[in-house]
Each structure stands twice: as C-alpha cells, then as structure tokens.
PDB file of C-alpha atoms in Angstrom:
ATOM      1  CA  UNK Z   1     145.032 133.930  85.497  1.00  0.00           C
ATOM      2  CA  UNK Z   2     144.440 130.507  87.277  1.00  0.00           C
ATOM      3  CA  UNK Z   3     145.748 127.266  85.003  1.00  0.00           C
ATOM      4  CA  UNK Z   4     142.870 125.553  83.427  1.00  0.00           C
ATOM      5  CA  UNK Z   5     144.120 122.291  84.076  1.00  0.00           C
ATOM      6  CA  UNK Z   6     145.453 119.930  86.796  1.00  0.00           C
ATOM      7  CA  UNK Z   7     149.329 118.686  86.316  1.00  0.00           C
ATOM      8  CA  UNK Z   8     149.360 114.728  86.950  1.00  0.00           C
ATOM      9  CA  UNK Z   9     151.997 111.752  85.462  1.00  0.00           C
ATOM     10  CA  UNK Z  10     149.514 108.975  84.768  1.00  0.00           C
ATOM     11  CA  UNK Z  11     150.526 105.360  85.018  1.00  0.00           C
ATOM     12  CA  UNK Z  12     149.125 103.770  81.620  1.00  0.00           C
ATOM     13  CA  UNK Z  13     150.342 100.224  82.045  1.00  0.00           C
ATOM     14  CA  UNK Z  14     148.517  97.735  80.715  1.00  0.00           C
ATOM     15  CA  UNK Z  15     145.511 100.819  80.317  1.00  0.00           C
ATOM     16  CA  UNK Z  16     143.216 100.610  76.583  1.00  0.00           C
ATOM     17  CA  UNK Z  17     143.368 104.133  74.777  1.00  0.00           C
ATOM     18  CA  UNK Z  18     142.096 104.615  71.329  1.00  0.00           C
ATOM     19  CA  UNK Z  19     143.576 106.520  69.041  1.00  0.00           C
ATOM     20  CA  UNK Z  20     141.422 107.665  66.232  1.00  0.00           C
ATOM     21  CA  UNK Z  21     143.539 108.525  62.933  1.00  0.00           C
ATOM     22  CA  UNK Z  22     146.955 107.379  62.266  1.00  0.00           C
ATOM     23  CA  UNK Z  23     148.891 109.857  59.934  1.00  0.00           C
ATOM     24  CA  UNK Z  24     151.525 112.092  60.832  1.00  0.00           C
ATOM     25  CA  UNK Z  25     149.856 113.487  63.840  1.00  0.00           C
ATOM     26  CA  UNK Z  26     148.399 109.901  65.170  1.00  0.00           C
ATOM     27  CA  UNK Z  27     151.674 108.784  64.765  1.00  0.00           C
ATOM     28  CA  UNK Z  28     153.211 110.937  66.860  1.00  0.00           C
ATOM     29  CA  UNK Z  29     150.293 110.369  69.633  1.00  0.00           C
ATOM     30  CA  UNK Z  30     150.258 106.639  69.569  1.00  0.00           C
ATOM     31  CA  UNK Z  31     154.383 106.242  70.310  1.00  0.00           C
ATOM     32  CA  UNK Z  32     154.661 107.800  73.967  1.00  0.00           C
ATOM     33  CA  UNK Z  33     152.015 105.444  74.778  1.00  0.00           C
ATOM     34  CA  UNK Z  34     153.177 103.088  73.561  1.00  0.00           C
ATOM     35  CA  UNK Z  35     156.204 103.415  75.667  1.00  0.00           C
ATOM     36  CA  UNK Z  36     154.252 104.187  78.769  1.00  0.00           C
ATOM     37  CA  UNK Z  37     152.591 100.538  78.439  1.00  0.00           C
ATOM     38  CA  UNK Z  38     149.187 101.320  77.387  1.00  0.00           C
ATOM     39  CA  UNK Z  39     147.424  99.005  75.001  1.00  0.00           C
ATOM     40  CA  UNK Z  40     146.766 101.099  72.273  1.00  0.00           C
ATOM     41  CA  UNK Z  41     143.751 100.532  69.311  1.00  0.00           C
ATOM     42  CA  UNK Z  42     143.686 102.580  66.551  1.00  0.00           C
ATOM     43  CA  UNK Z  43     141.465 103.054  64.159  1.00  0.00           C
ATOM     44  CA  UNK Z  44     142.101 104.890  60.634  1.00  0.00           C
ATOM     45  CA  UNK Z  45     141.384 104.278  56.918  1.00  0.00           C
ATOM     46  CA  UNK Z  46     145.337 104.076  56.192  1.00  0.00           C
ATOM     47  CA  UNK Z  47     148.007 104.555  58.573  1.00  0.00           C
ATOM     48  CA  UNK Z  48     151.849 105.987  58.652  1.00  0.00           C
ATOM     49  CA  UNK Z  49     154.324 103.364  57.521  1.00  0.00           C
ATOM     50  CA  UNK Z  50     155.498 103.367  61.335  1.00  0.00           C
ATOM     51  CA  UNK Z  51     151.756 102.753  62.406  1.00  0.00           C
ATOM     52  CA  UNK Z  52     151.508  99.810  60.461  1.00  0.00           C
ATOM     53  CA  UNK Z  53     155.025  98.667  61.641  1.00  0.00           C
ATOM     54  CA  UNK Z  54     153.791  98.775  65.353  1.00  0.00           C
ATOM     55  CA  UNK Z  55     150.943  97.112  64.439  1.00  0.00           C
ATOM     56  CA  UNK Z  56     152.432  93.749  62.392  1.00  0.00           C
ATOM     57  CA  UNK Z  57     154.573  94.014  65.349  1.00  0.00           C
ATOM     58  CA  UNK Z  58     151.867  93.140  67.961  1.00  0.00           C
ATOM     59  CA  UNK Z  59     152.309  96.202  69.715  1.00  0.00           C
ATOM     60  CA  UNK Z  60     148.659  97.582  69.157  1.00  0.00           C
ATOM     61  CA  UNK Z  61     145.678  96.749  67.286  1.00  0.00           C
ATOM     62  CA  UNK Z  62     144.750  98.449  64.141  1.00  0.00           C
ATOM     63  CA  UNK Z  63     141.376  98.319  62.389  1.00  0.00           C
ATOM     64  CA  UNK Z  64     142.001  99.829  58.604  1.00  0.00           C
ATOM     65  CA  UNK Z  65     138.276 101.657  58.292  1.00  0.00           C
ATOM     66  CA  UNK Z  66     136.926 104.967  59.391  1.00  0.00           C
ATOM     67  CA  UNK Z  67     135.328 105.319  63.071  1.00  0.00           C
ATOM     68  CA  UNK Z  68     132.230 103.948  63.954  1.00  0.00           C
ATOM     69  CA  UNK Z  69     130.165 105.101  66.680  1.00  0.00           C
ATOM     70  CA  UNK Z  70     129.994 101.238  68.013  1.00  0.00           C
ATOM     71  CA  UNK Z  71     134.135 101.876  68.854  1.00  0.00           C
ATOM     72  CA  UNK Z  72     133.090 103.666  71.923  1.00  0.00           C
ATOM     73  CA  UNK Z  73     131.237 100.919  73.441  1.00  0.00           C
ATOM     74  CA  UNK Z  74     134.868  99.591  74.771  1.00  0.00           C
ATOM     75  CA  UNK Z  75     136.193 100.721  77.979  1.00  0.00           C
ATOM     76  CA  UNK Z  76     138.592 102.767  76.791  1.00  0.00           C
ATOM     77  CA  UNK Z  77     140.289 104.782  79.435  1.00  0.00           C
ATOM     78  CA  UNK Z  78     142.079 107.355  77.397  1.00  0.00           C
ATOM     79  CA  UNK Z  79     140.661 108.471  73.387  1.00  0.00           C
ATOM     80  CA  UNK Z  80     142.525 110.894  71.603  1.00  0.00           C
ATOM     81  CA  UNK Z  81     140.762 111.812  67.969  1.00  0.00           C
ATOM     82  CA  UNK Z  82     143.751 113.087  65.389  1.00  0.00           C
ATOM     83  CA  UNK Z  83     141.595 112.919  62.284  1.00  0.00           C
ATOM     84  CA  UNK Z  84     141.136 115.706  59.781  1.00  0.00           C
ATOM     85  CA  UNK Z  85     137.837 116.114  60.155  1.00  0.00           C
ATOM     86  CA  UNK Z  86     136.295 118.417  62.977  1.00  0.00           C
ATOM     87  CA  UNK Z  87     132.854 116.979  62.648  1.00  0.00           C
ATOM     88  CA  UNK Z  88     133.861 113.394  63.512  1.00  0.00           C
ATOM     89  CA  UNK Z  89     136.685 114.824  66.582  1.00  0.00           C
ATOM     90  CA  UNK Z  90     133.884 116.650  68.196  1.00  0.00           C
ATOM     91  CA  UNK Z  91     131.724 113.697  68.070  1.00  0.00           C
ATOM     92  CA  UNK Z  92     134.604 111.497  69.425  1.00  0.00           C
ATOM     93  CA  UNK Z  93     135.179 114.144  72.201  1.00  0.00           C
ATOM     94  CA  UNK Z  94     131.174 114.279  72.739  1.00  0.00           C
ATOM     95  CA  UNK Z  95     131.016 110.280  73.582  1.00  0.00           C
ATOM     96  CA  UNK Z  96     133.802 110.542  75.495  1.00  0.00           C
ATOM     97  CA  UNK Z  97     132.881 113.317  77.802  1.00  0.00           C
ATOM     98  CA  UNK Z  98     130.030 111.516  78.067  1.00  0.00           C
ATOM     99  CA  UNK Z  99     131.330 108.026  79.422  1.00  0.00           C
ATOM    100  CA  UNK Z 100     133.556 110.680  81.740  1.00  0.00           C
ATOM    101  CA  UNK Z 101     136.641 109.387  79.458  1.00  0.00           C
ATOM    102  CA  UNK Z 102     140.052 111.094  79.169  1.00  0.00           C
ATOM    103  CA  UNK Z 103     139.703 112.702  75.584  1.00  0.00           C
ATOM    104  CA  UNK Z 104     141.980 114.580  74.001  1.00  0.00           C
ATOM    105  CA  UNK Z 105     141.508 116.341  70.364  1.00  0.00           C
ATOM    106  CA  UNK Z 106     144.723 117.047  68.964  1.00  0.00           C
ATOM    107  CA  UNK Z 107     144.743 120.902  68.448  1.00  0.00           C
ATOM    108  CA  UNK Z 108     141.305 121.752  69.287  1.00  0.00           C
ATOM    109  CA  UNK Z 109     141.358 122.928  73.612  1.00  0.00           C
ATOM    110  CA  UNK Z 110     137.981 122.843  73.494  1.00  0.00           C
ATOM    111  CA  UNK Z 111     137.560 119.513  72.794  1.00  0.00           C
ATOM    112  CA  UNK Z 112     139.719 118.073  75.319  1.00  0.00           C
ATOM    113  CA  UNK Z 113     139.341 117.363  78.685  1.00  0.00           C
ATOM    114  CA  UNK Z 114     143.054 116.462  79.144  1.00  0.00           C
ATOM    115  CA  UNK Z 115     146.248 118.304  77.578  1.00  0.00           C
ATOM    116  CA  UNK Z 116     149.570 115.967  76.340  1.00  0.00           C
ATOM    117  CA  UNK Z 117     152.461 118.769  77.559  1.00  0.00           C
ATOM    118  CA  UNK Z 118     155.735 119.418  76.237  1.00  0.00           C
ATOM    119  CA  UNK Z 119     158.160 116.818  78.077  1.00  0.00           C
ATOM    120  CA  UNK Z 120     161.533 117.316  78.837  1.00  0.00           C
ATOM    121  CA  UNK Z 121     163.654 113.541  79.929  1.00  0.00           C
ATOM    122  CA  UNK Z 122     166.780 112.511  81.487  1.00  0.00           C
ATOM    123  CA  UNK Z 123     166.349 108.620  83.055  1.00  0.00           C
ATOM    124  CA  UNK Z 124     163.699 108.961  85.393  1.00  0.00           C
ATOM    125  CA  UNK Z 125     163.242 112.644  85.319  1.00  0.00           C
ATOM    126  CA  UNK Z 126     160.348 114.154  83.399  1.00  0.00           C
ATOM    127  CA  UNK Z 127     159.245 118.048  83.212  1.00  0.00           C
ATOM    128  CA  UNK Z 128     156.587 118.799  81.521  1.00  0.00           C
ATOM    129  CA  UNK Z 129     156.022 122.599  79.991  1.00  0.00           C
ATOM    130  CA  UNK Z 130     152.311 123.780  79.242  1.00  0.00           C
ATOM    131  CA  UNK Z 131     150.983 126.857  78.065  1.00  0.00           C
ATOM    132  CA  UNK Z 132     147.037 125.657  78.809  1.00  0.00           C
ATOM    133  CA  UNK Z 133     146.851 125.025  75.564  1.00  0.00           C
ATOM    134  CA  UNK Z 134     147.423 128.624  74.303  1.00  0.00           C
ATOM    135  CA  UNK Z 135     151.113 128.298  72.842  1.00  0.00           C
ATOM    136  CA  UNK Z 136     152.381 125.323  72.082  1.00  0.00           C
ATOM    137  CA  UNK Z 137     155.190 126.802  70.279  1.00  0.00           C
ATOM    138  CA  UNK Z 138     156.425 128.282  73.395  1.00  0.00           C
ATOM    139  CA  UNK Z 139     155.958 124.971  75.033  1.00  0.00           C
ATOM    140  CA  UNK Z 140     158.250 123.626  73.071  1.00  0.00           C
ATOM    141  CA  UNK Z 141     160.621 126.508  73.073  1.00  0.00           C
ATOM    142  CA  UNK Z 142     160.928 126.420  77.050  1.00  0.00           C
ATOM    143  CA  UNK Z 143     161.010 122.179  76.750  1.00  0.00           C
ATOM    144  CA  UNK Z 144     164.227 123.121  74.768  1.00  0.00           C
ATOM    145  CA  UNK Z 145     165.669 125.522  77.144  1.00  0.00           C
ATOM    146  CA  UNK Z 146     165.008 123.152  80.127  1.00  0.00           C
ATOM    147  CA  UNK Z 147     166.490 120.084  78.174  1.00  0.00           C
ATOM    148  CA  UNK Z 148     169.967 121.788  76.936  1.00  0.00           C
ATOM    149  CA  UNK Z 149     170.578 123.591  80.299  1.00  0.00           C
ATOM    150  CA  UNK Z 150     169.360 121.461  82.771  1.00  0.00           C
ATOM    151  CA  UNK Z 151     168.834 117.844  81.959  1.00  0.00           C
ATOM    152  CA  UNK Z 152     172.084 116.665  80.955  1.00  0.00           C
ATOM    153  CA  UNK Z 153     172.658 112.333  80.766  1.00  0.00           C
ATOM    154  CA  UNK Z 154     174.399 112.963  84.446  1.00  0.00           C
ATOM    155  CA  UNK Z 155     170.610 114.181  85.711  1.00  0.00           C
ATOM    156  CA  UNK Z 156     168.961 110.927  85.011  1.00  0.00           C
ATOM    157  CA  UNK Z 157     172.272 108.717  86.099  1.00  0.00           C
ATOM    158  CA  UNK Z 158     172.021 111.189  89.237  1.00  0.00           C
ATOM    159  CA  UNK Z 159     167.704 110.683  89.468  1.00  0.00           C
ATOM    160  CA  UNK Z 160     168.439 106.813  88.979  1.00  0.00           C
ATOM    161  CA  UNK Z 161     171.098 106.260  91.865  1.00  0.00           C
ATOM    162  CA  UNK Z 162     169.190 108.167  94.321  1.00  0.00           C
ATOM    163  CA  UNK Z 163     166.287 106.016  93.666  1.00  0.00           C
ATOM    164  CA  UNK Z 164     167.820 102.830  94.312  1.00  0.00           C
ATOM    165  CA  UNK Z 165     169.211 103.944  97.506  1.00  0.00           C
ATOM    166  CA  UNK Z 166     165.555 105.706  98.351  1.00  0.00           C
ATOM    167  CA  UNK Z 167     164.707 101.855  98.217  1.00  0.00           C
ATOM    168  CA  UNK Z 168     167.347 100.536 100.179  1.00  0.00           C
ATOM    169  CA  UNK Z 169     166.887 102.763 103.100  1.00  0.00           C
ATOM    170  CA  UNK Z 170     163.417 103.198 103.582  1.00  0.00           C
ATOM    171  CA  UNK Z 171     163.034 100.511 106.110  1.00  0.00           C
ATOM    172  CA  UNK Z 172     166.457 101.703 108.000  1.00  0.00           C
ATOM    173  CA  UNK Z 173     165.884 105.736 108.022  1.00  0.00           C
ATOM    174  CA  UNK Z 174     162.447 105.815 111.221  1.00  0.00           C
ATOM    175  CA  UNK Z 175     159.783 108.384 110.092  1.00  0.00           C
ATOM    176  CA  UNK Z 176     159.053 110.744 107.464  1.00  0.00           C
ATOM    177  CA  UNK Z 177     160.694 113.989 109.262  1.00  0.00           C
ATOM    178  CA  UNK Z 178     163.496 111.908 109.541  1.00  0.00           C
ATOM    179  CA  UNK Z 179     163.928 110.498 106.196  1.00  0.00           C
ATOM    180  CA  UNK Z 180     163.323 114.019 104.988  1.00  0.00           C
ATOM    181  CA  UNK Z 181     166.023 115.274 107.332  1.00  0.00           C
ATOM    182  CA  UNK Z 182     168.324 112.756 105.858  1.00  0.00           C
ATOM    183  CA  UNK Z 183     167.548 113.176 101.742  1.00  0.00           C
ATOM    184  CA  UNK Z 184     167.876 117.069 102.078  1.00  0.00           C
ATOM    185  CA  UNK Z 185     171.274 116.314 103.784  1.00  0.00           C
ATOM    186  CA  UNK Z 186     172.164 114.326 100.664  1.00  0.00           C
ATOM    187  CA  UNK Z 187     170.936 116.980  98.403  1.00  0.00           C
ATOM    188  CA  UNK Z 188     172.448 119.649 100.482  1.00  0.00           C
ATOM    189  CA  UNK Z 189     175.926 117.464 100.041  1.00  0.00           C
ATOM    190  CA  UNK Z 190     179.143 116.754  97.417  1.00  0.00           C
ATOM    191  CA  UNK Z 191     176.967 113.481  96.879  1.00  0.00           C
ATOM    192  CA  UNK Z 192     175.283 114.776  94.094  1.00  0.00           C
ATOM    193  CA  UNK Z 193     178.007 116.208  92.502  1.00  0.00           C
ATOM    194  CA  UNK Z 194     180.049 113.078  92.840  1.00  0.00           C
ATOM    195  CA  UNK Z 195     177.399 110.619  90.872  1.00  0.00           C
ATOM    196  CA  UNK Z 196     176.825 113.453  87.711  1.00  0.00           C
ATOM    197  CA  UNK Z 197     181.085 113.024  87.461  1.00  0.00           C
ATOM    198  CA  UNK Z 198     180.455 108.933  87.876  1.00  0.00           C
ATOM    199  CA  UNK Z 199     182.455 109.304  91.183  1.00  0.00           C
ATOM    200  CA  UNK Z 200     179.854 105.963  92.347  1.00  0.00           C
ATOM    201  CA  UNK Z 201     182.174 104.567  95.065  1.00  0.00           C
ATOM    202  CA  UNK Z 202     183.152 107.536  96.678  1.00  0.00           C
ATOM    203  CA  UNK Z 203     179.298 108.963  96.659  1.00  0.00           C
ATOM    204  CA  UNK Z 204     177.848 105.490  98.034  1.00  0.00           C
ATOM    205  CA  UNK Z 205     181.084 105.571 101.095  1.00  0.00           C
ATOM    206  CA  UNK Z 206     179.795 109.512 101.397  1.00  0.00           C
ATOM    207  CA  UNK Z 207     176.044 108.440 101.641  1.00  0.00           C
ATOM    208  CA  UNK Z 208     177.341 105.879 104.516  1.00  0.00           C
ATOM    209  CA  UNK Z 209     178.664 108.612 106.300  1.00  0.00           C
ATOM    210  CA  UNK Z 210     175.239 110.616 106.272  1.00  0.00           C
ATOM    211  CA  UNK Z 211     173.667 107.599 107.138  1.00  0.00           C
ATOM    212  CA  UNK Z 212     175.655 107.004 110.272  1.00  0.00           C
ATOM    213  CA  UNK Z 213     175.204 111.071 111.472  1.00  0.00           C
ATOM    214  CA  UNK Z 214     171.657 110.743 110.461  1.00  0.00           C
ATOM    215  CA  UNK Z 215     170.680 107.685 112.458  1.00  0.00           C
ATOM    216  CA  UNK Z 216     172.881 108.566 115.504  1.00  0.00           C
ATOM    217  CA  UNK Z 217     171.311 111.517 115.589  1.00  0.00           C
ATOM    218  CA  UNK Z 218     168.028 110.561 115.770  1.00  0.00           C
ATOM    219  CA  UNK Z 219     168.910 107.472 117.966  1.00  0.00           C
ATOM    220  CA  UNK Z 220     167.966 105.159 115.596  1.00  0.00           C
ATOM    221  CA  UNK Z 221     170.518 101.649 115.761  1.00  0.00           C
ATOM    222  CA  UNK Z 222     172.395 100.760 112.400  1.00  0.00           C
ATOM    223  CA  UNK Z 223     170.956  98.107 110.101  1.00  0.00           C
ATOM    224  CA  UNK Z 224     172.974  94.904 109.963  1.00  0.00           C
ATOM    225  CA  UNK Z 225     172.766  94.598 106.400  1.00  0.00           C
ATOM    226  CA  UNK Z 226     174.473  97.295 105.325  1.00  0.00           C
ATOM    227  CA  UNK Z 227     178.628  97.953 105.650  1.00  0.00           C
ATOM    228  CA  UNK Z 228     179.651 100.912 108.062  1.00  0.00           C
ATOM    229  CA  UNK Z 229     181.493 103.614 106.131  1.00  0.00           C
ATOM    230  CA  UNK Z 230     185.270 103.282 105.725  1.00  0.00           C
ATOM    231  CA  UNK Z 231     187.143 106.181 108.103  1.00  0.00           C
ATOM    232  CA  UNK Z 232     188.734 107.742 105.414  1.00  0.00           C
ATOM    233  CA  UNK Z 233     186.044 108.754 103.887  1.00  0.00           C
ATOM    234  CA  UNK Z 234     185.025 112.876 104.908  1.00  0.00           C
TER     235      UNK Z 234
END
C-alpha cells in the first residue's frame, strides 16, 4: 500500500493558523505551534485554563464565541477544527479545502488534508512516526520506542555540534561531492562518539585532522581562519 500522504517539516514562523476549539484537544494542538512560531487565533466559546493563560500572555489571540463563517475570510495558512461537533469541523474543513488551506480535523482523516505525526525530539533532531492516519496508538507506541532507545540528550548535543561546524566549514570544504566525502568521514569516525561522552576538545582537534586529510586530498588550500590540528592528536 502506497502512503497517503507526503512527509514535510514546515517552517511556521511568524505563519497565522486558526485553531477552532480550545478544550483538552485544542489545547494540545495550539502548544507545538506555538513553539514553532506561528501566530496562532483561536476561536472557542470557553477555553482550557492553559488556553486562556497563553492568551493574557500575548502569545495568541482568542475570541470567546463559537465560529463564524466570516473567520475564514483571513489568510490563514494552517486551520485545524478540534470542536465537538462534526457538522461545524466538516464545514471548517469544506472552506478550507476550498481556499486550498492546510486543514486538519482532529480525528476525522477524511477531513484533513494534512496529518500532525507522532514526534520524537532530542535538540535539533525530530522523527516523526505516522500510521496514515489509521493507528495512532501505534504511532505513539513506535514514537516511544524510538525516543527511549535512540534519542538520548547526547543525540541532540551530538545533532547541535555538528551543525555549528556544518556552518563553519561550508565556505572552506569546495563542492558538494566533497563536502559529502568529508561529513560521511566524520560520521564514519570516533567523532561522534566523542561529543555523545562530552569529549568537545578532543572531537573538535579530531575534526581538524579530517579537515586537513580531506582538503589535501582534494587539493583544496587550508583556510586561514581556522587553527591547524595539534600533532598529537590521531
């Protein structure tokens, strides 16, 4: 069976999305994004303690009344509807797909055009686990698995160092083959190893090394900027 839906991380900085309900279920919709930056209305007769929290606190907008039709005339780039009532999700879902908006209905596949997986985090790192909508108990089961056995604190410390050095590199490493060559050497290396144990000196004077066999190698020169390895270093 082919997956129903297209994987994709979606930057929601500074984005509008409209949540529609704000009890137990809204309230665990509108948090993640309100940590991925998006500036989040919702709209709900009452709202979860936590809701209402978020909202004194500036952090989104909340109008204390049912929906209205008229709430769709924003641009909203993202709607999810988490009310209790099917009639008014569908008709959320119906406008939505209409204005060719991202629209989720919690708990209702069919009335979604975009799924919210189960996510698994360390730093920087982020899986996410989806059963197409079809188990999200299992979702969550495998989220678990994945979080307890492979996304310890040292991942993201690990996910976080190698970025910064991505960074510092780029403009010393030549083309893409190369800077591939050189990242699957650090992969392929104690490196890793050597950050998850918070061994940060010794993996930075090992990265040097790689650097220097990498770029003689491809008979690229050595950036000024940056400190030859020390010898006794292998």
């Amino acid at each position: 069976m082919k997956p129903e839906f297209y994987p994709i991380f979606i930057d929601l900085r500074g984005r509008a999305a409209l949540v529609v309900g704000a009890g137990e279920v809204g309230e665990q919709k509108i948090e993640p994004l309100l940590e991925a930056g998006a500036k989040v209305t919702v709209i709900a007769p009452w709202a979860k303690p936590a809701v209402a929290v978020w909202a004194e606190q500036g952090r989104l907008t909340y109008h204390a009344r049912a929906f209205e039709e008229k709430d769709m005339d924003a641009a909203y780039f993202l709607v999810i509807a988490a009310t209790d009532n099917r009639a008014v999700n569908k008709r959320i879902f119906e406008m939505a797909e209409t204005a060719q908006r991202l629209v989720n209905v919690v708990d209702d596949p069919p009335l979604c055009n975009f799924i919210v997986p189960a996510i698994a985090r360390s730093g920087p790192i982020q899986v996410a686990i989806s059963s197409s909508g079809r188990s999200p108990t299992m979702a969550g089961q495998i989220k678990r698995r994945i979080q307890r056995d492979l996304l310890g604190e040292d991942t993201g410390r690990l996910a976080s160092w190698l970025g910064e050095k991505r960074e510092w590199l780029k403009p010393h490493l030549g083309d893409f083959k190369n800077k591939r060559v050189f990242w699957r050497a650090v992969q392929d290396s104690n490196i890793p190893g050597l950050v998850r144990s918070n061994h940060l000196a010794t993996a930075e004077q090992r990265l040097l090394t790689l650097l220097e066999a990498n770029l003689a190698a491809a008979g690229l020169p050595w950036p000024e900027a940056v400190e030859r390895p020390k010898r006794l270093v292998v």
